[in-house]
PDB file of C-alpha atoms in Angstrom:
ATOM      1  CA  MET A   1      23.526  12.067   7.487  1.00 65.00           C
ATOM      2  CA  ASN A   2      25.253   9.979   5.386  1.00 75.00           C
ATOM      3  CA  SER A   3      23.899  10.816   1.656  1.00 78.00           C
ATOM      4  CA  PHE A   4      23.712   7.234   0.895  1.00 85.00           C
ATOM      5  CA  ASP A   5      21.304   6.455   3.999  1.00 88.00           C
ATOM      6  CA  VAL A   6      18.470   7.932   1.799  1.00 90.00           C
ATOM      7  CA  LEU A   7      18.678   5.208  -0.707  1.00 93.00           C
ATOM      8  CA  LYS A   8      18.849   2.622   2.283  1.00 92.00           C
ATOM      9  CA  ILE A   9      15.672   4.260   3.517  1.00 93.00           C
ATOM     10  CA  SER A  10      13.735   4.111   0.093  1.00 95.00           C
ATOM     11  CA  GLY A  11      15.271   0.327  -0.379  1.00 94.00           C
ATOM     12  CA  SER A  12      13.888  -0.992   2.851  1.00 95.00           C
ATOM     13  CA  ALA A  13      10.521   0.532   1.737  1.00 96.00           C
ATOM     14  CA  LEU A  14      10.503  -1.253  -1.248  1.00 96.00           C
ATOM     15  CA  GLU A  15      11.381  -4.377   0.079  1.00 96.00           C
ATOM     16  CA  ALA A  16       8.673  -4.140   2.814  1.00 96.00           C
ATOM     17  CA  GLN A  17       6.054  -3.322   0.053  1.00 96.00           C
ATOM     18  CA  ARG A  18       7.018  -6.141  -1.937  1.00 96.00           C
ATOM     19  CA  ARG A  19       6.758  -8.670   0.876  1.00 96.00           C
ATOM     20  CA  ARG A  20       3.113  -7.238   2.019  1.00 96.00           C
ATOM     21  CA  MET A  21       2.464  -7.934  -2.065  1.00 97.00           C
ATOM     22  CA  ASN A  22       3.699 -11.431  -1.787  1.00 96.00           C
ATOM     23  CA  VAL A  23       1.055 -11.811   1.263  1.00 97.00           C
ATOM     24  CA  ILE A  24      -1.756 -10.158  -0.573  1.00 97.00           C
ATOM     25  CA  ALA A  25      -1.004 -12.584  -3.480  1.00 96.00           C
ATOM     26  CA  SER A  26      -0.912 -15.505  -1.197  1.00 95.00           C
ATOM     27  CA  ASN A  27      -4.282 -14.636   0.510  1.00 95.00           C
ATOM     28  CA  LEU A  28      -5.842 -13.880  -3.025  1.00 95.00           C
ATOM     29  CA  ALA A  29      -4.533 -17.067  -4.453  1.00 95.00           C
ATOM     30  CA  ASN A  30      -5.951 -18.982  -1.361  1.00 94.00           C
ATOM     31  CA  ALA A  31      -9.251 -17.286  -1.178  1.00 92.00           C
ATOM     32  CA  GLU A  32     -11.053 -20.742  -1.803  1.00 90.00           C
ATOM     33  CA  SER A  33      -8.629 -23.079  -0.125  1.00 90.00           C
ATOM     34  CA  THR A  34     -10.167 -25.320   2.387  1.00 90.00           C
ATOM     35  CA  ARG A  35      -7.644 -27.643   2.891  1.00 90.00           C
ATOM     36  CA  THR A  36      -4.126 -26.683   4.550  1.00 90.00           C
ATOM     37  CA  GLU A  37      -1.417 -28.630   6.212  1.00 89.00           C
ATOM     38  CA  GLU A  38      -2.286 -27.530   9.867  1.00 86.00           C
ATOM     39  CA  GLY A  39      -5.982 -28.433   8.917  1.00 85.00           C
ATOM     40  CA  GLY A  40      -9.097 -26.579   8.395  1.00 87.00           C
ATOM     41  CA  PRO A  41      -9.509 -23.500   5.579  1.00 92.00           C
ATOM     42  CA  TYR A  42      -6.495 -21.381   4.516  1.00 93.00           C
ATOM     43  CA  LYS A  43      -6.378 -18.255   7.312  1.00 93.00           C
ATOM     44  CA  ARG A  44      -5.725 -14.682   5.888  1.00 94.00           C
ATOM     45  CA  GLN A  45      -2.207 -13.617   6.767  1.00 94.00           C
ATOM     46  CA  ASP A  46      -1.448  -9.895   7.426  1.00 93.00           C
ATOM     47  CA  VAL A  47       1.877  -7.995   7.706  1.00 95.00           C
ATOM     48  CA  VAL A  48       3.220  -5.673  10.431  1.00 94.00           C
ATOM     49  CA  PHE A  49       5.417  -2.843   9.804  1.00 95.00           C
ATOM     50  CA  ALA A  50       7.699  -1.541  12.212  1.00 94.00           C
ATOM     51  CA  SER A  51      10.236   1.453  11.501  1.00 92.00           C
ATOM     52  CA  GLU A  52      14.016   0.642  11.806  1.00 90.00           C
ATOM     53  CA  SER A  53      16.792   2.727  12.263  1.00 88.00           C
ATOM     54  CA  VAL A  54      19.263   3.502   9.091  1.00 84.00           C
ATOM     55  CA  GLY A  55      22.837   3.769   9.830  1.00 72.00           C
ATOM     56  CA  SER A  56      24.307   5.875  12.751  1.00 64.00           C
ATOM     57  CA  ASP A  57      22.244   8.933  12.235  1.00 63.00           C
ATOM     58  CA  PRO A  58      21.596  11.662  14.684  1.00 65.00           C
ATOM     59  CA  LEU A  59      18.238  12.497  13.046  1.00 68.00           C
ATOM     60  CA  GLU A  60      17.010   9.337  13.482  1.00 74.00           C
ATOM     61  CA  LEU A  61      16.009   8.695   9.912  1.00 84.00           C
ATOM     62  CA  LYS A  62      13.724   5.462   9.712  1.00 90.00           C
ATOM     63  CA  GLY A  63      13.566   2.827   7.364  1.00 92.00           C
ATOM     64  CA  VAL A  64      10.915   0.132   7.649  1.00 94.00           C
ATOM     65  CA  LYS A  65      10.582  -3.371   7.854  1.00 94.00           C
ATOM     66  CA  VAL A  66       8.131  -6.133   7.879  1.00 94.00           C
ATOM     67  CA  ALA A  67       8.194  -7.006  11.628  1.00 93.00           C
ATOM     68  CA  ASP A  68       6.160 -10.208  11.465  1.00 93.00           C
ATOM     69  CA  VAL A  69       3.313 -11.966   9.369  1.00 95.00           C
ATOM     70  CA  VAL A  70       0.528 -12.568  11.621  1.00 94.00           C
ATOM     71  CA  PRO A  71      -2.754 -14.866  10.827  1.00 92.00           C
ATOM     72  CA  ASP A  72      -5.856 -12.707  10.773  1.00 91.00           C
ATOM     73  CA  GLY A  73      -8.231 -13.748  13.922  1.00 87.00           C
ATOM     74  CA  LYS A  74     -11.285 -13.475  11.866  1.00 89.00           C
ATOM     75  CA  PRO A  75     -13.605 -16.774  12.044  1.00 91.00           C
ATOM     76  CA  PRO A  76     -13.752 -18.682   8.925  1.00 90.00           C
ATOM     77  CA  LYS A  77     -16.699 -18.190   6.232  1.00 90.00           C
ATOM     78  CA  THR A  78     -19.233 -20.777   6.551  1.00 91.00           C
ATOM     79  CA  ILE A  79     -21.253 -21.609   3.194  1.00 92.00           C
ATOM     80  CA  TYR A  80     -24.044 -24.228   2.820  1.00 94.00           C
ATOM     81  CA  GLU A  81     -22.538 -26.647  -0.055  1.00 91.00           C
ATOM     82  CA  PRO A  82     -23.492 -30.313   0.892  1.00 91.00           C
ATOM     83  CA  GLY A  83     -21.874 -31.578  -2.061  1.00 90.00           C
ATOM     84  CA  HIS A  84     -18.709 -30.112  -1.241  1.00 90.00           C
ATOM     85  CA  PRO A  85     -16.270 -33.047  -0.082  1.00 90.00           C
ATOM     86  CA  ASP A  86     -15.303 -30.821   3.010  1.00 89.00           C
ATOM     87  CA  ALA A  87     -18.803 -30.069   4.048  1.00 89.00           C
ATOM     88  CA  ASP A  88     -19.638 -31.077   7.564  1.00 90.00           C
ATOM     89  CA  LYS A  89     -22.754 -33.434   8.461  1.00 91.00           C
ATOM     90  CA  GLU A  90     -25.344 -30.728   8.277  1.00 92.00           C
ATOM     91  CA  GLY A  91     -23.577 -29.368   4.731  1.00 92.00           C
ATOM     92  CA  PHE A  92     -21.462 -26.497   5.911  1.00 93.00           C
ATOM     93  CA  VAL A  93     -18.089 -25.732   4.599  1.00 93.00           C
ATOM     94  CA  ALA A  94     -15.632 -23.601   6.457  1.00 92.00           C
ATOM     95  CA  MET A  95     -13.925 -21.021   3.648  1.00 93.00           C
ATOM     96  CA  PRO A  96     -11.047 -19.116   3.939  1.00 94.00           C
ATOM     97  CA  ASN A  97     -11.724 -15.673   5.828  1.00 92.00           C
ATOM     98  CA  ILE A  98     -10.744 -13.600   2.860  1.00 94.00           C
ATOM     99  CA  ASN A  99     -12.806 -10.728   1.170  1.00 93.00           C
ATOM    100  CA  PRO A 100     -11.039 -10.463  -2.211  1.00 93.00           C
ATOM    101  CA  ILE A 101     -12.187  -6.596  -2.607  1.00 95.00           C
ATOM    102  CA  GLU A 102     -10.282  -5.855   0.825  1.00 94.00           C
ATOM    103  CA  GLU A 103      -7.319  -7.673  -0.555  1.00 95.00           C
ATOM    104  CA  MET A 104      -7.701  -5.313  -3.980  1.00 96.00           C
ATOM    105  CA  ALA A 105      -7.634  -2.302  -1.926  1.00 96.00           C
ATOM    106  CA  ASN A 106      -4.508  -3.397   0.088  1.00 95.00           C
ATOM    107  CA  MET A 107      -3.025  -4.295  -3.110  1.00 96.00           C
ATOM    108  CA  MET A 108      -3.473  -0.755  -4.517  1.00 96.00           C
ATOM    109  CA  MET A 109      -2.293   0.893  -1.087  1.00 94.00           C
ATOM    110  CA  ALA A 110       0.874  -1.310  -1.550  1.00 96.00           C
ATOM    111  CA  PHE A 111       1.546  -0.559  -5.207  1.00 96.00           C
ATOM    112  CA  ARG A 112       1.026   3.206  -4.282  1.00 95.00           C
ATOM    113  CA  ALA A 113       3.576   3.035  -1.441  1.00 95.00           C
ATOM    114  CA  TYR A 114       5.952   1.390  -3.585  1.00 96.00           C
ATOM    115  CA  GLU A 115       5.574   3.760  -6.348  1.00 95.00           C
ATOM    116  CA  ALA A 116       6.253   6.679  -3.902  1.00 95.00           C
ATOM    117  CA  SER A 117       9.154   5.125  -2.754  1.00 96.00           C
ATOM    118  CA  VAL A 118      10.691   4.436  -6.263  1.00 96.00           C
ATOM    119  CA  ALA A 119       9.971   8.108  -6.684  1.00 96.00           C
ATOM    120  CA  THR A 120      11.875   9.029  -3.571  1.00 96.00           C
ATOM    121  CA  PHE A 121      14.814   6.801  -4.823  1.00 96.00           C
ATOM    122  CA  ASN A 122      15.053   8.379  -8.272  1.00 96.00           C
ATOM    123  CA  THR A 123      14.912  11.822  -6.608  1.00 95.00           C
ATOM    124  CA  ALA A 124      17.879  11.109  -4.249  1.00 95.00           C
ATOM    125  CA  LYS A 125      19.635   9.506  -6.948  1.00 95.00           C
ATOM    126  CA  SER A 126      19.389  12.344  -9.410  1.00 95.00           C
ATOM    127  CA  MET A 127      20.267  15.032  -6.670  1.00 94.00           C
ATOM    128  CA  MET A 128      23.220  12.907  -6.105  1.00 93.00           C
ATOM    129  CA  LEU A 129      24.290  12.640  -9.779  1.00 93.00           C
ATOM    130  CA  LYS A 130      23.552  16.361  -9.970  1.00 92.00           C
ATOM    131  CA  THR A 131      26.108  17.424  -7.350  1.00 91.00           C
ATOM    132  CA  LEU A 132      28.647  15.070  -8.923  1.00 90.00           C
ATOM    133  CA  GLU A 133      28.415  17.335 -12.079  1.00 89.00           C
ATOM    134  CA  LEU A 134      29.225  20.617 -10.058  1.00 86.00           C
ATOM    135  CA  GLY A 135      32.034  22.327 -11.800  1.00 78.00           C
ATOM    136  CA  ARG A 136      32.511  20.315 -14.792  1.00 78.00           C
ATOM    137  CA  ALA A 137      32.239  22.276 -18.396  1.00 60.00           C
TER     138      ALA A 137
ATOM    139  CA  MET B   1      32.248  36.232  -3.101  1.00 63.00           C
ATOM    140  CA  GLY B   2      33.341  33.189  -1.195  1.00 70.00           C
ATOM    141  CA  ASP B   3      30.114  33.827   0.979  1.00 83.00           C
ATOM    142  CA  ILE B   4      27.699  33.140  -1.923  1.00 86.00           C
ATOM    143  CA  PHE B   5      29.586  29.574  -2.044  1.00 87.00           C
ATOM    144  CA  LYS B   6      28.637  29.077   1.798  1.00 86.00           C
ATOM    145  CA  THR B   7      25.228  30.075   1.220  1.00 85.00           C
ATOM    146  CA  LEU B   8      24.588  27.502  -1.488  1.00 89.00           C
ATOM    147  CA  GLU B   9      26.317  24.955   0.157  1.00 87.00           C
ATOM    148  CA  ARG B  10      24.288  25.133   3.126  1.00 84.00           C
ATOM    149  CA  GLN B  11      21.142  25.142   0.989  1.00 86.00           C
ATOM    150  CA  ILE B  12      22.213  22.175  -0.798  1.00 89.00           C
ATOM    151  CA  ARG B  13      23.249  20.195   2.403  1.00 86.00           C
ATOM    152  CA  ALA B  14      19.780  21.488   3.875  1.00 86.00           C
ATOM    153  CA  ALA B  15      17.883  20.011   0.640  1.00 89.00           C
ATOM    154  CA  GLY B  16      19.853  16.737   1.055  1.00 89.00           C
ATOM    155  CA  ILE B  17      18.746  16.609   4.829  1.00 87.00           C
ATOM    156  CA  ARG B  18      15.079  17.443   4.292  1.00 89.00           C
ATOM    157  CA  HIS B  19      14.939  14.686   1.389  1.00 93.00           C
ATOM    158  CA  GLY B  20      16.120  12.258   4.003  1.00 91.00           C
ATOM    159  CA  VAL B  21      13.628  13.174   6.450  1.00 91.00           C
ATOM    160  CA  ILE B  22      10.873  13.279   3.712  1.00 94.00           C
ATOM    161  CA  ALA B  23      12.195   9.661   2.403  1.00 94.00           C
ATOM    162  CA  SER B  24      11.860   8.508   5.817  1.00 94.00           C
ATOM    163  CA  ASN B  25       8.013   9.514   6.103  1.00 94.00           C
ATOM    164  CA  ILE B  26       7.266   7.761   2.677  1.00 95.00           C
ATOM    165  CA  ALA B  27       8.689   4.879   3.837  1.00 95.00           C
ATOM    166  CA  ASN B  28       6.853   4.608   6.853  1.00 94.00           C
ATOM    167  CA  VAL B  29       3.396   5.431   5.292  1.00 94.00           C
ATOM    168  CA  ASP B  30       1.920   2.005   6.767  1.00 92.00           C
ATOM    169  CA  THR B  31       3.954   1.737  10.103  1.00 93.00           C
ATOM    170  CA  PRO B  32       1.434   2.071  12.866  1.00 92.00           C
ATOM    171  CA  GLY B  33       2.434   4.719  15.391  1.00 92.00           C
ATOM    172  CA  TYR B  34       4.922   6.578  13.138  1.00 92.00           C
ATOM    173  CA  LYS B  35       5.072  10.408  13.153  1.00 91.00           C
ATOM    174  CA  ALA B  36       5.873  12.494   9.974  1.00 92.00           C
ATOM    175  CA  LYS B  37       8.745  15.071  10.615  1.00 90.00           C
ATOM    176  CA  ASP B  38      10.037  17.661   8.418  1.00 89.00           C
ATOM    177  CA  VAL B  39      12.877  20.062   8.487  1.00 84.00           C
ATOM    178  CA  LYS B  40      12.304  23.770   9.267  1.00 77.00           C
ATOM    179  CA  PHE B  41      15.308  25.564   7.964  1.00 68.00           C
ATOM    180  CA  ASP B  42      13.433  28.211   5.580  1.00 60.00           C
ATOM    181  CA  GLU B  43      13.889  30.785   8.483  1.00 60.00           C
ATOM    182  CA  THR B  44      17.673  29.961   9.477  1.00 56.00           C
ATOM    183  CA  LEU B  45      18.546  30.190   5.964  1.00 57.00           C
ATOM    184  CA  GLU B  46      16.899  33.437   5.304  1.00 57.00           C
ATOM    185  CA  LYS B  47      18.575  35.079   8.360  1.00 58.00           C
ATOM    186  CA  ALA B  48      22.029  34.013   7.013  1.00 54.00           C
ATOM    187  CA  THR B  49      21.062  35.475   3.728  1.00 50.00           C
ATOM    188  CA  ILE B  50      19.850  38.789   5.402  1.00 42.00           C
ATOM    189  CA  GLU B  51      23.080  38.762   7.069  1.00 45.00           C
ATOM    190  CA  LEU B  52      25.228  38.245   4.159  1.00 43.00           C
ATOM    191  CA  ARG B  53      23.527  41.522   2.675  1.00 45.00           C
ATOM    192  CA  LYS B  54      23.618  43.915   5.554  1.00 39.00           C
ATOM    193  CA  THR B  55      27.178  42.802   7.259  1.00 43.00           C
ATOM    194  CA  ALA B  56      30.620  44.080   6.478  1.00 46.00           C
ATOM    195  CA  PRO B  57      33.051  41.480   5.319  1.00 46.00           C
ATOM    196  CA  GLY B  58      34.491  39.320   8.258  1.00 45.00           C
ATOM    197  CA  HIS B  59      31.598  39.471   9.968  1.00 41.00           C
ATOM    198  CA  ILE B  60      29.874  37.127   8.016  1.00 39.00           C
ATOM    199  CA  GLY B  61      30.081  33.160   6.937  1.00 41.00           C
ATOM    200  CA  GLU B  62      30.079  31.498  10.016  1.00 39.00           C
ATOM    201  CA  SER B  63      29.511  27.844   8.994  1.00 37.00           C
ATOM    202  CA  GLY B  64      27.429  25.117  11.161  1.00 36.00           C
ATOM    203  CA  ARG B  65      24.359  27.320  11.799  1.00 40.00           C
ATOM    204  CA  ALA B  66      21.893  26.567   9.080  1.00 39.00           C
ATOM    205  CA  GLU B  67      23.244  23.223   8.647  1.00 51.00           C
ATOM    206  CA  GLY B  68      19.782  21.169   8.466  1.00 49.00           C
ATOM    207  CA  GLY B  69      17.902  23.289  10.855  1.00 68.00           C
ATOM    208  CA  ARG B  70      15.331  21.777  13.427  1.00 74.00           C
ATOM    209  CA  VAL B  71      13.824  18.521  12.694  1.00 78.00           C
ATOM    210  CA  ASP B  72       9.864  18.904  13.653  1.00 81.00           C
ATOM    211  CA  VAL B  73       7.352  16.451  14.045  1.00 86.00           C
ATOM    212  CA  GLU B  74       4.212  16.976  12.181  1.00 85.00           C
ATOM    213  CA  SER B  75       1.170  18.146  14.223  1.00 85.00           C
ATOM    214  CA  ARG B  76      -1.232  16.550  11.495  1.00 86.00           C
ATOM    215  CA  PRO B  77      -4.057  14.587  13.176  1.00 86.00           C
ATOM    216  CA  SER B  78      -3.140  10.671  12.883  1.00 85.00           C
ATOM    217  CA  TRP B  79      -5.070   7.772  11.434  1.00 77.00           C
ATOM    218  CA  GLY B  80      -6.724   5.392  13.845  1.00 82.00           C
ATOM    219  CA  ASP B  81      -3.090   3.277  13.848  1.00 87.00           C
ATOM    220  CA  GLY B  82      -1.393   6.627  15.332  1.00 89.00           C
ATOM    221  CA  ASN B  83       0.449   7.347  12.059  1.00 91.00           C
ATOM    222  CA  ASN B  84       0.094  10.778  10.438  1.00 91.00           C
ATOM    223  CA  VAL B  85       1.734  10.267   7.242  1.00 92.00           C
ATOM    224  CA  GLU B  86       0.072  12.011   4.074  1.00 92.00           C
ATOM    225  CA  LEU B  87       1.549  10.294   1.223  1.00 92.00           C
ATOM    226  CA  ASP B  88       0.381  13.192  -1.202  1.00 92.00           C
ATOM    227  CA  VAL B  89       1.873  15.991   1.185  1.00 94.00           C
ATOM    228  CA  GLU B  90       5.076  14.194   1.329  1.00 95.00           C
ATOM    229  CA  VAL B  91       5.450  13.503  -2.648  1.00 95.00           C
ATOM    230  CA  ALA B  92       4.569  17.311  -2.990  1.00 95.00           C
ATOM    231  CA  LYS B  93       7.012  18.528  -0.608  1.00 94.00           C
ATOM    232  CA  MET B  94       9.733  16.052  -2.412  1.00 96.00           C
ATOM    233  CA  THR B  95       9.307  17.779  -5.562  1.00 95.00           C
ATOM    234  CA  GLU B  96       9.390  20.958  -3.991  1.00 95.00           C
ATOM    235  CA  ASN B  97      12.680  20.142  -2.148  1.00 94.00           C
ATOM    236  CA  ALA B  98      14.089  18.806  -5.394  1.00 95.00           C
ATOM    237  CA  ILE B  99      13.566  22.246  -7.082  1.00 95.00           C
ATOM    238  CA  PHE B 100      14.996  24.132  -4.416  1.00 93.00           C
ATOM    239  CA  PHE B 101      17.974  21.931  -4.456  1.00 95.00           C
ATOM    240  CA  GLN B 102      18.213  22.109  -8.276  1.00 95.00           C
ATOM    241  CA  THR B 103      17.990  25.877  -7.877  1.00 94.00           C
ATOM    242  CA  ALA B 104      20.908  25.873  -5.567  1.00 94.00           C
ATOM    243  CA  VAL B 105      23.345  23.657  -7.546  1.00 94.00           C
ATOM    244  CA  THR B 106      22.404  25.650 -10.946  1.00 93.00           C
ATOM    245  CA  LEU B 107      23.416  28.775  -9.074  1.00 93.00           C
ATOM    246  CA  LEU B 108      26.546  26.837  -7.642  1.00 93.00           C
ATOM    247  CA  SER B 109      27.642  25.865 -10.834  1.00 93.00           C
ATOM    248  CA  THR B 110      26.950  28.942 -12.575  1.00 92.00           C
ATOM    249  CA  ASN B 111      29.393  30.654 -10.082  1.00 91.00           C
ATOM    250  CA  ILE B 112      31.857  28.195 -10.550  1.00 90.00           C
ATOM    251  CA  ARG B 113      31.711  28.654 -14.212  1.00 90.00           C
ATOM    252  CA  MET B 114      31.979  32.589 -13.693  1.00 90.00           C
ATOM    253  CA  PHE B 115      35.062  32.225 -11.645  1.00 88.00           C
ATOM    254  CA  LYS B 116      36.660  29.643 -14.471  1.00 89.00           C
ATOM    255  CA  THR B 117      35.998  32.326 -17.030  1.00 91.00           C
ATOM    256  CA  ALA B 118      37.362  35.258 -14.710  1.00 91.00           C
ATOM    257  CA  LEU B 119      40.600  32.709 -14.183  1.00 91.00           C
ATOM    258  CA  ARG B 120      41.092  32.460 -18.289  1.00 89.00           C
ATOM    259  CA  ARG B 121      41.389  36.223 -18.853  1.00 74.00           C
TER     260      ARG B 121
END
């Protein structure tokens, strides 16, 4: 194992979790958006993680990457609001299929995973610096 | 005397490899289907130490045996998505491994210092 691979692994996790956080932010921001470019209400987005080999490693240590960002297939929430400009003839509005509580829970999970990878990165760094000090003084 | 250097070097290398495996588990905490791994090197290292104690000089210190040990897949049950990484367990393992590493590095640098002192006499 190349000693720097571990930094790459933690770095890939930081990148992936940050991208997940972007998607969650976008979902929360658009929790009330009834109009999109492709028409209809905003659809909730979800990230798909996939593990990814780092370097040429006989141990096959895996980093992680965001393989895809996919729309959630849940149907839009319909609410009765006749005064809304996007209401249909019966007075129903199609709202995004977003549950803010679910998004907040996902955000906490992304944050914890990010935190753990920062800790891993720092541990690896201090281990490396410690070995560099061997034999000094 | 040289054998203690070899043992400690192995310990340091083993801890480095184990840290890589733990980092990989933590990175993949949300990857569907990922299975957590761990390095089993305690027994091999122990064997090496025991040999150091009991064998005559010249029989000891073959290198390349305890270098990292075996990488095993953890047998914990997995979540619904086939992933069996437990974040808290991995962070605890990481801390334990870092202390193990620190111990080896401290012992090694003490040894080096002793050598330097001896050379100065």
